[in-house]
Amino acid sequence: QVQLVESGGGLVQAGGSLRVSCTASGSISSINVMGWYRQAPGKQREFVAAFTSSTSTNYADSVKTRFTISRDNAKNTVYLQMNSLKPEDTAVYYCHANLLDGWGRRLNYWGQGTQVTVSS
């Protein structure tokens, strides 16, 4: 069984910074894509940032100058450093991974989400 566990959300004032983390655990052979989505109240879940390969990254236009995704491959962990936060960044942030598990299945996994709230 594979699990994604997020941590690091919280409340911050506009202009502040937060870092969220996501660790994948369980029977994992390889991770193809790993990154972050978010969902604000009343809105659809949207893409934020991801590693699309071992070194390539992709960002949503709304965050590309403010957020940075990084990873620790040895720990199967990705981080999202969020700077210059705005009230519109308020959302539940979900970790996502597309990975090959120990049974040879390539599947999508989601974390339980971590709340990020930016006050004005």
JSON list of C-alpha atoms in Angstrom, two decimals:
[
{"chain": "A", "resi": 1, "resn": "GLN", "atom": "CA", "xyz": [0.00, 0.00, 0.00]},
{"chain": "A", "resi": 2, "resn": "VAL", "atom": "CA", "xyz": [1.29, 3.42, -0.97]},
{"chain": "A", "resi": 3, "resn": "GLN", "atom": "CA", "xyz": [0.56, 6.53, 1.06]},
{"chain": "A", "resi": 4, "resn": "LEU", "atom": "CA", "xyz": [1.23, 10.21, 0.52]},
{"chain": "A", "resi": 5, "resn": "VAL", "atom": "CA", "xyz": [1.41, 12.26, 3.68]},
{"chain": "A", "resi": 6, "resn": "GLU", "atom": "CA", "xyz": [1.51, 16.05, 3.62]},
{"chain": "A", "resi": 7, "resn": "SER", "atom": "CA", "xyz": [2.61, 18.41, 6.34]},
{"chain": "A", "resi": 8, "resn": "GLY", "atom": "CA", "xyz": [3.46, 22.05, 6.87]},
{"chain": "A", "resi": 9, "resn": "GLY", "atom": "CA", "xyz": [0.28, 23.94, 6.10]},
{"chain": "A", "resi": 10, "resn": "GLY", "atom": "CA", "xyz": [-1.00, 26.71, 8.32]},
{"chain": "A", "resi": 11, "resn": "LEU", "atom": "CA", "xyz": [-2.02, 30.33, 8.64]},
{"chain": "A", "resi": 12, "resn": "VAL", "atom": "CA", "xyz": [0.18, 33.13, 7.36]},
{"chain": "A", "resi": 13, "resn": "GLN", "atom": "CA", "xyz": [-0.26, 36.81, 6.57]},
{"chain": "A", "resi": 14, "resn": "ALA", "atom": "CA", "xyz": [-0.20, 38.07, 3.02]},
{"chain": "A", "resi": 15, "resn": "GLY", "atom": "CA", "xyz": [3.37, 38.47, 1.83]},
{"chain": "A", "resi": 16, "resn": "GLY", "atom": "CA", "xyz": [4.60, 35.70, 4.09]},
{"chain": "A", "resi": 17, "resn": "SER", "atom": "CA", "xyz": [6.04, 32.30, 3.36]},
{"chain": "A", "resi": 18, "resn": "LEU", "atom": "CA", "xyz": [5.20, 28.67, 4.07]},
{"chain": "A", "resi": 19, "resn": "ARG", "atom": "CA", "xyz": [6.71, 25.36, 3.10]},
{"chain": "A", "resi": 20, "resn": "VAL", "atom": "CA", "xyz": [4.64, 22.21, 2.69]},
{"chain": "A", "resi": 21, "resn": "SER", "atom": "CA", "xyz": [6.07, 18.73, 2.40]},
{"chain": "A", "resi": 22, "resn": "CYS", "atom": "CA", "xyz": [4.83, 15.44, 1.02]},
{"chain": "A", "resi": 23, "resn": "THR", "atom": "CA", "xyz": [6.37, 12.03, 1.63]},
{"chain": "A", "resi": 24, "resn": "ALA", "atom": "CA", "xyz": [5.48, 8.91, -0.29]},
{"chain": "A", "resi": 25, "resn": "SER", "atom": "CA", "xyz": [5.80, 5.63, 1.56]},
{"chain": "A", "resi": 26, "resn": "GLY", "atom": "CA", "xyz": [5.05, 1.98, 0.95]},
{"chain": "A", "resi": 27, "resn": "SER", "atom": "CA", "xyz": [5.95, -0.37, -1.84]},
{"chain": "A", "resi": 28, "resn": "ILE", "atom": "CA", "xyz": [7.31, 2.01, -4.48]},
{"chain": "A", "resi": 29, "resn": "SER", "atom": "CA", "xyz": [9.50, 1.04, -7.42]},
{"chain": "A", "resi": 30, "resn": "SER", "atom": "CA", "xyz": [9.77, 4.45, -9.03]},
{"chain": "A", "resi": 31, "resn": "ILE", "atom": "CA", "xyz": [8.04, 7.81, -9.04]},
{"chain": "A", "resi": 32, "resn": "ASN", "atom": "CA", "xyz": [7.21, 9.26, -12.43]},
{"chain": "A", "resi": 33, "resn": "VAL", "atom": "CA", "xyz": [5.50, 12.51, -11.49]},
{"chain": "A", "resi": 34, "resn": "MET", "atom": "CA", "xyz": [5.13, 14.10, -8.07]},
{"chain": "A", "resi": 35, "resn": "GLY", "atom": "CA", "xyz": [3.75, 17.46, -7.18]},
{"chain": "A", "resi": 36, "resn": "TRP", "atom": "CA", "xyz": [0.98, 19.63, -5.85]},
{"chain": "A", "resi": 37, "resn": "TYR", "atom": "CA", "xyz": [-2.59, 20.62, -6.60]},
{"chain": "A", "resi": 38, "resn": "ARG", "atom": "CA", "xyz": [-4.86, 22.89, -4.62]},
{"chain": "A", "resi": 39, "resn": "GLN", "atom": "CA", "xyz": [-8.55, 23.38, -4.14]},
{"chain": "A", "resi": 40, "resn": "ALA", "atom": "CA", "xyz": [-10.12, 26.55, -2.82]},
{"chain": "A", "resi": 41, "resn": "PRO", "atom": "CA", "xyz": [-13.67, 26.59, -1.42]},
{"chain": "A", "resi": 42, "resn": "GLY", "atom": "CA", "xyz": [-16.22, 26.43, -4.19]},
{"chain": "A", "resi": 43, "resn": "LYS", "atom": "CA", "xyz": [-13.58, 25.90, -6.88]},
{"chain": "A", "resi": 44, "resn": "GLN", "atom": "CA", "xyz": [-12.21, 22.97, -8.80]},
{"chain": "A", "resi": 45, "resn": "ARG", "atom": "CA", "xyz": [-8.92, 21.40, -7.91]},
{"chain": "A", "resi": 46, "resn": "GLU", "atom": "CA", "xyz": [-6.12, 23.03, -9.90]},
{"chain": "A", "resi": 47, "resn": "PHE", "atom": "CA", "xyz": [-2.54, 22.20, -10.71]},
{"chain": "A", "resi": 48, "resn": "VAL", "atom": "CA", "xyz": [0.15, 24.11, -8.82]},
{"chain": "A", "resi": 49, "resn": "ALA", "atom": "CA", "xyz": [3.57, 22.58, -9.48]},
{"chain": "A", "resi": 50, "resn": "ALA", "atom": "CA", "xyz": [5.22, 19.24, -10.15]},
{"chain": "A", "resi": 51, "resn": "PHE", "atom": "CA", "xyz": [8.33, 17.35, -11.07]},
{"chain": "A", "resi": 52, "resn": "THR", "atom": "CA", "xyz": [7.47, 15.85, -14.45]},
{"chain": "A", "resi": 53, "resn": "SER", "atom": "CA", "xyz": [10.73, 13.90, -14.55]},
{"chain": "A", "resi": 54, "resn": "SER", "atom": "CA", "xyz": [13.72, 13.51, -12.26]},
{"chain": "A", "resi": 55, "resn": "THR", "atom": "CA", "xyz": [14.82, 17.05, -13.04]},
{"chain": "A", "resi": 56, "resn": "SER", "atom": "CA", "xyz": [12.08, 18.81, -15.00]},
{"chain": "A", "resi": 57, "resn": "THR", "atom": "CA", "xyz": [9.49, 20.95, -13.26]},
{"chain": "A", "resi": 58, "resn": "ASN", "atom": "CA", "xyz": [6.27, 22.59, -14.27]},
{"chain": "A", "resi": 59, "resn": "TYR", "atom": "CA", "xyz": [4.40, 25.43, -12.58]},
{"chain": "A", "resi": 60, "resn": "ALA", "atom": "CA", "xyz": [1.03, 27.08, -12.89]},
{"chain": "A", "resi": 61, "resn": "ASP", "atom": "CA", "xyz": [1.37, 30.60, -14.26]},
{"chain": "A", "resi": 62, "resn": "SER", "atom": "CA", "xyz": [-0.19, 32.02, -11.11]},
{"chain": "A", "resi": 63, "resn": "VAL", "atom": "CA", "xyz": [2.63, 30.73, -8.89]},
{"chain": "A", "resi": 64, "resn": "LYS", "atom": "CA", "xyz": [5.74, 30.35, -11.07]},
{"chain": "A", "resi": 65, "resn": "THR", "atom": "CA", "xyz": [7.48, 33.49, -9.80]},
{"chain": "A", "resi": 66, "resn": "ARG", "atom": "CA", "xyz": [6.63, 32.84, -6.14]},
{"chain": "A", "resi": 67, "resn": "PHE", "atom": "CA", "xyz": [6.63, 29.08, -5.51]},
{"chain": "A", "resi": 68, "resn": "THR", "atom": "CA", "xyz": [9.50, 26.62, -5.80]},
{"chain": "A", "resi": 69, "resn": "ILE", "atom": "CA", "xyz": [9.19, 22.85, -5.85]},
{"chain": "A", "resi": 70, "resn": "SER", "atom": "CA", "xyz": [12.12, 20.71, -4.74]},
{"chain": "A", "resi": 71, "resn": "ARG", "atom": "CA", "xyz": [12.67, 17.09, -3.88]},
{"chain": "A", "resi": 72, "resn": "ASP", "atom": "CA", "xyz": [14.69, 14.67, -1.82]},
{"chain": "A", "resi": 73, "resn": "ASN", "atom": "CA", "xyz": [14.77, 11.46, -3.83]},
{"chain": "A", "resi": 74, "resn": "ALA", "atom": "CA", "xyz": [16.27, 9.42, -1.01]},
{"chain": "A", "resi": 75, "resn": "LYS", "atom": "CA", "xyz": [13.24, 10.26, 1.12]},
{"chain": "A", "resi": 76, "resn": "ASN", "atom": "CA", "xyz": [10.61, 10.16, -1.65]},
{"chain": "A", "resi": 77, "resn": "THR", "atom": "CA", "xyz": [9.70, 13.66, -0.53]},
{"chain": "A", "resi": 78, "resn": "VAL", "atom": "CA", "xyz": [8.75, 16.80, -2.39]},
{"chain": "A", "resi": 79, "resn": "TYR", "atom": "CA", "xyz": [8.61, 20.26, -0.94]},
{"chain": "A", "resi": 80, "resn": "LEU", "atom": "CA", "xyz": [6.73, 23.35, -2.03]},
{"chain": "A", "resi": 81, "resn": "GLN", "atom": "CA", "xyz": [8.26, 26.60, -0.86]},
{"chain": "A", "resi": 82, "resn": "MET", "atom": "CA", "xyz": [5.63, 29.31, -1.13]},
{"chain": "A", "resi": 83, "resn": "ASN", "atom": "CA", "xyz": [6.76, 32.93, -0.94]},
{"chain": "A", "resi": 84, "resn": "SER", "atom": "CA", "xyz": [4.93, 36.22, -1.33]},
{"chain": "A", "resi": 85, "resn": "LEU", "atom": "CA", "xyz": [1.69, 34.48, -0.45]},
{"chain": "A", "resi": 86, "resn": "LYS", "atom": "CA", "xyz": [-1.59, 36.10, -1.41]},
{"chain": "A", "resi": 87, "resn": "PRO", "atom": "CA", "xyz": [-5.09, 35.61, 0.00]},
{"chain": "A", "resi": 88, "resn": "GLU", "atom": "CA", "xyz": [-6.02, 33.91, -3.28]},
{"chain": "A", "resi": 89, "resn": "ASP", "atom": "CA", "xyz": [-3.48, 31.18, -2.48]},
{"chain": "A", "resi": 90, "resn": "THR", "atom": "CA", "xyz": [-5.76, 30.04, 0.32]},
{"chain": "A", "resi": 91, "resn": "ALA", "atom": "CA", "xyz": [-6.74, 26.45, -0.37]},
{"chain": "A", "resi": 92, "resn": "VAL", "atom": "CA", "xyz": [-6.29, 22.85, 0.63]},
{"chain": "A", "resi": 93, "resn": "TYR", "atom": "CA", "xyz": [-3.05, 21.71, -0.95]},
{"chain": "A", "resi": 94, "resn": "TYR", "atom": "CA", "xyz": [-2.97, 18.11, -2.15]},
{"chain": "A", "resi": 95, "resn": "CYS", "atom": "CA", "xyz": [0.08, 16.08, -2.97]},
{"chain": "A", "resi": 96, "resn": "HIS", "atom": "CA", "xyz": [-0.15, 13.93, -6.09]},
{"chain": "A", "resi": 97, "resn": "ALA", "atom": "CA", "xyz": [2.10, 11.21, -7.39]},
{"chain": "A", "resi": 98, "resn": "ASN", "atom": "CA", "xyz": [2.05, 8.97, -10.42]},
{"chain": "A", "resi": 99, "resn": "LEU", "atom": "CA", "xyz": [4.26, 6.06, -9.56]},
{"chain": "A", "resi": 100, "resn": "LEU", "atom": "CA", "xyz": [5.14, 2.45, -10.24]},
{"chain": "A", "resi": 101, "resn": "ASP", "atom": "CA", "xyz": [4.36, 0.39, -7.19]},
{"chain": "A", "resi": 102, "resn": "GLY", "atom": "CA", "xyz": [5.99, -2.82, -6.03]},
{"chain": "A", "resi": 103, "resn": "TRP", "atom": "CA", "xyz": [3.47, -4.89, -7.98]},
{"chain": "A", "resi": 104, "resn": "GLY", "atom": "CA", "xyz": [4.30, -3.24, -11.29]},
{"chain": "A", "resi": 105, "resn": "ARG", "atom": "CA", "xyz": [1.21, -1.07, -11.40]},
{"chain": "A", "resi": 106, "resn": "ARG", "atom": "CA", "xyz": [1.45, 2.56, -12.50]},
{"chain": "A", "resi": 107, "resn": "LEU", "atom": "CA", "xyz": [-1.18, 4.41, -10.50]},
{"chain": "A", "resi": 108, "resn": "ASN", "atom": "CA", "xyz": [-2.12, 7.87, -9.29]},
{"chain": "A", "resi": 109, "resn": "TYR", "atom": "CA", "xyz": [-2.09, 8.59, -5.58]},
{"chain": "A", "resi": 110, "resn": "TRP", "atom": "CA", "xyz": [-3.32, 11.57, -3.57]},
{"chain": "A", "resi": 111, "resn": "GLY", "atom": "CA", "xyz": [-2.55, 12.80, -0.10]},
{"chain": "A", "resi": 112, "resn": "GLN", "atom": "CA", "xyz": [-5.19, 13.82, 2.40]},
{"chain": "A", "resi": 113, "resn": "GLY", "atom": "CA", "xyz": [-4.49, 17.52, 1.91]},
{"chain": "A", "resi": 114, "resn": "THR", "atom": "CA", "xyz": [-3.10, 20.28, 4.08]},
{"chain": "A", "resi": 115, "resn": "GLN", "atom": "CA", "xyz": [-4.81, 23.63, 4.65]},
{"chain": "A", "resi": 116, "resn": "VAL", "atom": "CA", "xyz": [-3.01, 26.82, 3.71]},
{"chain": "A", "resi": 117, "resn": "THR", "atom": "CA", "xyz": [-4.73, 30.02, 4.77]},
{"chain": "A", "resi": 118, "resn": "VAL", "atom": "CA", "xyz": [-3.40, 33.46, 3.83]},
{"chain": "A", "resi": 119, "resn": "SER", "atom": "CA", "xyz": [-4.91, 36.40, 5.67]},
{"chain": "A", "resi": 120, "resn": "SER", "atom": "CA", "xyz": [-5.08, 39.86, 4.17]}
]
